[in-house]
Coordinates of C-alpha atoms and ligand atoms in Angstrom, one line a residue:
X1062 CA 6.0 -21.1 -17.4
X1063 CA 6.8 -23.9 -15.2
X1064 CA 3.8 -24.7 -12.5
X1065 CA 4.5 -26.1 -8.7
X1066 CA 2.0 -27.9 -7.5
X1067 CA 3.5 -28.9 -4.0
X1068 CA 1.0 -30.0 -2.0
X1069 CA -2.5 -29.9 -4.0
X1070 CA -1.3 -26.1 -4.3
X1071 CA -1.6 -25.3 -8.3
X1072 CA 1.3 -22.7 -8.8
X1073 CA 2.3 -21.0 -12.0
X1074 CA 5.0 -19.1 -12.7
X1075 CA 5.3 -16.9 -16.0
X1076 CA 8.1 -14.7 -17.2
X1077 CA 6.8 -11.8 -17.2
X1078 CA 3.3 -9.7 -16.9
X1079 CA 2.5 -10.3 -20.3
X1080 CA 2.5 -13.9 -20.0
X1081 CA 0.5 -14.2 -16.9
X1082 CA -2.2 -11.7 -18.2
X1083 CA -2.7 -14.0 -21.1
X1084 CA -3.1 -17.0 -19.2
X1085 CA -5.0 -15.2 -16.6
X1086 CA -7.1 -14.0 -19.6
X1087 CA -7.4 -17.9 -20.9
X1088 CA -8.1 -19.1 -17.5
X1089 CA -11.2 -16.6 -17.3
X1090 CA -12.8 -17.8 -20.6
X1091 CA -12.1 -21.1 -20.0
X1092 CA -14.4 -21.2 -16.9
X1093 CA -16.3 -18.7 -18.4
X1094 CA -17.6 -21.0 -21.0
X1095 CA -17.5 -23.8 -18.9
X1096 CA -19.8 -22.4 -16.4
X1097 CA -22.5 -21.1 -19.0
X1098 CA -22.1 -24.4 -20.8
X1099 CA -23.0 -25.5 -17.2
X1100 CA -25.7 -23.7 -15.8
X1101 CA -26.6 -20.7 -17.9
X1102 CA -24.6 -18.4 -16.5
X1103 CA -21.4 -17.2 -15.4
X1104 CA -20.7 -15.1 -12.4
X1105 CA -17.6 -13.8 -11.4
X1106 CA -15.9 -11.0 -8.9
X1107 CA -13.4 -8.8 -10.4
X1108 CA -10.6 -7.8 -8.4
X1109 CA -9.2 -3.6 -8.3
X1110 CA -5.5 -3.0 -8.3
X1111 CA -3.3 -2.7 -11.3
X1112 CA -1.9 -6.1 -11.8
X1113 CA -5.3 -7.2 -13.6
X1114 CA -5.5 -4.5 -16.3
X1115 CA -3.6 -6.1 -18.9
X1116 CA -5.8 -9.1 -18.5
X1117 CA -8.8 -7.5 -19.1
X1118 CA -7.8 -5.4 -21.8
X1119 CA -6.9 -9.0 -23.5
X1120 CA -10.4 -10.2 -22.8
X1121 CA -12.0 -7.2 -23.8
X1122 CA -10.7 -7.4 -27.4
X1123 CA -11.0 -10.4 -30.1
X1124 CA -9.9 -13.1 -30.2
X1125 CA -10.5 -13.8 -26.5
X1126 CA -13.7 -11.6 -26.2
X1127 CA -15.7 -13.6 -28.5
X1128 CA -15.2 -16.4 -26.9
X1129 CA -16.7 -15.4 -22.9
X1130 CA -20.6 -15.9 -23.0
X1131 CA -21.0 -11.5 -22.1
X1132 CA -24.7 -11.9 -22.3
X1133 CA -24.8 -14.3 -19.2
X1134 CA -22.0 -13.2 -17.6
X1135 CA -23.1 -11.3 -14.0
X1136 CA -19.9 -9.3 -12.9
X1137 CA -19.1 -8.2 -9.4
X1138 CA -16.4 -6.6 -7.5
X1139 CA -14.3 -8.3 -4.8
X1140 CA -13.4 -5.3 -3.4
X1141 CA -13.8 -0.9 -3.7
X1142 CA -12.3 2.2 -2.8
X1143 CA -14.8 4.8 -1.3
X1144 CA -14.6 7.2 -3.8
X1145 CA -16.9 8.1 -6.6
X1146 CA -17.0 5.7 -9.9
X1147 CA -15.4 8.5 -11.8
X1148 CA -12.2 8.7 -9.5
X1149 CA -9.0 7.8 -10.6
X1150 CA -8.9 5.3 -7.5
X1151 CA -12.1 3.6 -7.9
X1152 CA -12.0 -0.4 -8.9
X1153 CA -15.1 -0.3 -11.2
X1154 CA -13.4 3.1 -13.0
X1155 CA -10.5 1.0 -13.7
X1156 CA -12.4 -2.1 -15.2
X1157 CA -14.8 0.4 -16.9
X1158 CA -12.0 1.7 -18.6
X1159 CA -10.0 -1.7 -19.1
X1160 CA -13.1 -4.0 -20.1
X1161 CA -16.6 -3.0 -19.0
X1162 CA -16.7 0.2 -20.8
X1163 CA -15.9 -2.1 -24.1
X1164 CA -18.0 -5.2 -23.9
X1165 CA -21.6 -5.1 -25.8
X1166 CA -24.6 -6.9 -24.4
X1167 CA -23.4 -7.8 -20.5
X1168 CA -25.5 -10.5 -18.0
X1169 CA -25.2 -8.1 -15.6
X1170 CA -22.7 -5.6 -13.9
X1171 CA -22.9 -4.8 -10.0
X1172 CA -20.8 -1.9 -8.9
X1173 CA -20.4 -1.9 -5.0
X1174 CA -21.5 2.2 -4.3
X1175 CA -18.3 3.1 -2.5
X1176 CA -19.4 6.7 -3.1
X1177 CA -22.4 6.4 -0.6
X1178 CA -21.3 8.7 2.6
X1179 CA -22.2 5.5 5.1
X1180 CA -19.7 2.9 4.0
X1181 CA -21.7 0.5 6.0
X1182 CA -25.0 0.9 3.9
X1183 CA -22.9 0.9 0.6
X1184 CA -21.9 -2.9 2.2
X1185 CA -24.9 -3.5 3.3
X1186 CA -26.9 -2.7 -0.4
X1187 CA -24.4 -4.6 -1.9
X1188 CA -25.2 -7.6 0.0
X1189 CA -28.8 -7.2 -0.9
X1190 CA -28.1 -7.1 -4.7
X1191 CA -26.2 -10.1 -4.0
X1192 CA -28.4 -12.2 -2.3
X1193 CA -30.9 -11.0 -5.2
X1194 CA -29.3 -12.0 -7.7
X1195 CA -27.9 -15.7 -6.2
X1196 CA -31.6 -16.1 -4.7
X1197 CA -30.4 -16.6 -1.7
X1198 CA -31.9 -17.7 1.4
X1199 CA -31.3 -15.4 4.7
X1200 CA -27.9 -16.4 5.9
X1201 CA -27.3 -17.8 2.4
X1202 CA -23.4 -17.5 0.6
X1203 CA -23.0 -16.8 -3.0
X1204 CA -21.0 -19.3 -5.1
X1205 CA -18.9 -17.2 -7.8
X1206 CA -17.8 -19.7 -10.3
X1207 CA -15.0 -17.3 -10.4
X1208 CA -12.8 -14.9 -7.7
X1209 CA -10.2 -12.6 -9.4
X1210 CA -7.3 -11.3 -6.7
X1211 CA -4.9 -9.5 -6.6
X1212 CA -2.2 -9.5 -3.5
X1213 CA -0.5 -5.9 -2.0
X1214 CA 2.5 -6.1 -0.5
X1215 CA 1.7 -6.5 3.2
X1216 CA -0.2 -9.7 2.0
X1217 CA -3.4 -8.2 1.8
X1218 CA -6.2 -9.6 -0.5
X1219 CA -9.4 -7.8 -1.8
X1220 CA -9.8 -4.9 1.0
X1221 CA -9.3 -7.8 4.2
X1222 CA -5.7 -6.2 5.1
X1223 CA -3.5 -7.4 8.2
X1224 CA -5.0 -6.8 11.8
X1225 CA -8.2 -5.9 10.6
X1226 CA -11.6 -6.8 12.2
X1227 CA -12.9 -7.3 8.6
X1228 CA -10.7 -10.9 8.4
X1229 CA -12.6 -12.3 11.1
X1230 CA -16.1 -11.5 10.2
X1231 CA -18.4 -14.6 9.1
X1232 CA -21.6 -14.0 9.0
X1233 CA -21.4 -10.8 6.6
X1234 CA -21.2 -11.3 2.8
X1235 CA -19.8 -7.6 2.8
X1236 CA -18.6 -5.4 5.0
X1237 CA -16.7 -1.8 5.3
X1238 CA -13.2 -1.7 6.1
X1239 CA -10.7 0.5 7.2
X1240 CA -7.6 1.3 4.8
X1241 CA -4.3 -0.8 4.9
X1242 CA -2.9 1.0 2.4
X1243 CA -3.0 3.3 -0.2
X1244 CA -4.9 4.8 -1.4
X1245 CA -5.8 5.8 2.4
X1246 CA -9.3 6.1 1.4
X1247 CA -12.5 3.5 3.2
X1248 CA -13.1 0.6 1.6
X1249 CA -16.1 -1.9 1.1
X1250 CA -14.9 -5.9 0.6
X1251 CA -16.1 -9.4 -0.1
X1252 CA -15.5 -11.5 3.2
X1253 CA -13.1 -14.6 3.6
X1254 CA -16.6 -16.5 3.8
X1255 CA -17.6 -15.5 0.2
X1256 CA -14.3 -15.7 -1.5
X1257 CA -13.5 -19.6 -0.2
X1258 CA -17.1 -20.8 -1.2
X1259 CA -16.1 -20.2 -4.7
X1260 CA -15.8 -22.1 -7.5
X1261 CA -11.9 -20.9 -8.9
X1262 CA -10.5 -18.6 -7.1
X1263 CA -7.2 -17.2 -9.5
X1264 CA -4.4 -15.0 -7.6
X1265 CA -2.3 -12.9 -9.9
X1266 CA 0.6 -11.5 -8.1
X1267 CA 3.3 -9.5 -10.1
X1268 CA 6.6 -7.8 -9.6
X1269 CA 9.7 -7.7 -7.0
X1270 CA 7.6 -6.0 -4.5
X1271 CA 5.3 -8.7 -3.8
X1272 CA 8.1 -11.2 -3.9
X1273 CA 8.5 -10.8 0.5
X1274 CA 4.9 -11.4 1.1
X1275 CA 4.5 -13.8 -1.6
X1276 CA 7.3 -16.0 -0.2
X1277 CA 6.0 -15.6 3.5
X1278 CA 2.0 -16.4 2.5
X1279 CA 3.4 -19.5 0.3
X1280 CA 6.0 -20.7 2.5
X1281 CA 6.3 -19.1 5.5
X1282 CA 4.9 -20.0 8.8
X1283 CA 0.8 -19.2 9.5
X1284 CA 0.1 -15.8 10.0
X1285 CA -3.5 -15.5 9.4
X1286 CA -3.5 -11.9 10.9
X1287 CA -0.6 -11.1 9.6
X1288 CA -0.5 -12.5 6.0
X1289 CA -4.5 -12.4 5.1
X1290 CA -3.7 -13.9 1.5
X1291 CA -3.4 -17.2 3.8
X1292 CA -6.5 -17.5 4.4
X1293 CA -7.4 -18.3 0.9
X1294 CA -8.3 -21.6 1.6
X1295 CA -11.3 -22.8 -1.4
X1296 CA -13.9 -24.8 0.8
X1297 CA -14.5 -27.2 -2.7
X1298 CA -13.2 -25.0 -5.1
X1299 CA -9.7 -24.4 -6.8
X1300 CA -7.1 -22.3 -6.3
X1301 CA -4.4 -21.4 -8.8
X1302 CA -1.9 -18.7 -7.9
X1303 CA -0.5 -16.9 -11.5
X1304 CA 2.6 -15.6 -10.3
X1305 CA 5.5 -13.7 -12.4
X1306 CA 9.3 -14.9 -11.9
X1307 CA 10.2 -11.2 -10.2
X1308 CA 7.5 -12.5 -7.7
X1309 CA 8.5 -15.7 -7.1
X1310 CA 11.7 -15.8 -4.8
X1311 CA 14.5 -17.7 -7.1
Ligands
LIG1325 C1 -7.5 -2.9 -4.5 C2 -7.4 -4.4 -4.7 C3 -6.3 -4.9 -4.0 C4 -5.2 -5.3 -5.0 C5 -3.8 -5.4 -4.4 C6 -2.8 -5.5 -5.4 O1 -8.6 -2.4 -4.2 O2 -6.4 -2.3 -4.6 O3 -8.5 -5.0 -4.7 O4 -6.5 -6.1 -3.2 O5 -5.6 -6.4 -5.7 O6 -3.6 -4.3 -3.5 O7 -2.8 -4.3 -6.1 P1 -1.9 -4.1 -7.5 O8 -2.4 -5.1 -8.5 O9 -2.1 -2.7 -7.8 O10 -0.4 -4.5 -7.1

């Protein structure tokens, strides 16, 4: 792994998969603990995709598992499909079958109800069990001591892909989306607002395919509309990109 942090930009680039799930894995029971060493409790938003599963297989299992505080540990989703929980597209089926399905005693799990025939209200409820389980006040933004993302290929991140109305809205904490890509299916996502008031916010971006975007969001010129992985931009918090070498140009 070598790491290039140009700029204040924390960049790490692993051989393969393998090696960034494991330090993706280490890096999420490392703030883990941390944060419920901290203040009792550790909330983090998972992100969909493929890319994380290894990961969270990893921290489902021993040795890793034993060490994440599960009991106060609140987990959320950055992002969902609109499709039922049980469907082979659905982000909270894949991290039931990858991790959730396999831990014990859990904090808390909130599953954004992508199912729900009005995408809007399935946003909408979501918010409320948010701002219920933050206590926040009306207008109020979580804090996730931890954002899991993952990055497609046209340099979307969660469900906020390029040219959509979602990247632009503020004073939501969640909101429905249109599709960018596949699956071609409605999707309910976090908001740029949410995901840069966290505390660590960890990109994992894998294989050649990402490698165009990648270079263009890291490098390239600002394309806000164009590259919505740009806007990424922790207000106080950290961002580390995990990266494998078929990602990274060179
Ligand atoms: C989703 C994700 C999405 C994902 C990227 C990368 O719902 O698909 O939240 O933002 O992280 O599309 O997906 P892969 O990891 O499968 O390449």
């Amino acid at each position: 792994m070598n790491e290039r942090a140009s700029e204040s930009r924390d960049i790490r680039v692993y051989d393969d998969l393998a090696a960034l799930s494991s330090a993706a894995a280490a890096e999420f029971a490392e703030i883990a603990a941390r944060a419920s060493a901290a203040r009792g409790r550790f909330t983090v938003a998972l992100t969909g995709g493929s890319t994380p599963e290894r990961a969270y297989r990893l921290l489902a299992s021993p040795p890793l598992h034993d060490s994440v505080p599960w009991s106060h540990t609140h987990i959320f989703f950055g992002d969902e499909r609109c499709v039922p929980p049980d469907s082979p597209e659905s982000n909270f089926g894949m991290a039931n079958r990858t991790i959730l399905g396999m831990l014990g005693d859990v904090g808390g799990i909130y599953r954004m109800e992508g199912e729900l025939p009005d995408h809007d209200e399935a946003a909408r409820r979501y918010e409320a069990e948010i701002a219920r389980v933050f206590e926040l006040s009306p207008g109020g933004l979580p804090v996730f001591d931890l954002v899991l993302l993952g990055m497609g290929p046209d340099g979307h991140c969660a469900s906020l892909f390029p040219h959509k109305p979602a990247l632009n809205v503020t004073d939501r904490i969640a909101v429905a989306t249109a599709p960018g890509l596949k699956p071609f299916v409605d999707r309910v996502t976090l908001t740029f607002p949410v995901l840069n008031n966290a505390e660590n916010v960890l990109f994992m971006v894998a294989g050649a395919e990402k490698a165009a975007a990648l270079g263009r969001v890291l490098d390239g010129p600002p394309d806000p509309d164009g590259l919505p992985s740009q806007r990424i931009r922790p207000t106080s918090g950290r961002l580390v990109w995990l990266v494998d070498r078929t990602a990274m140009r060179g």
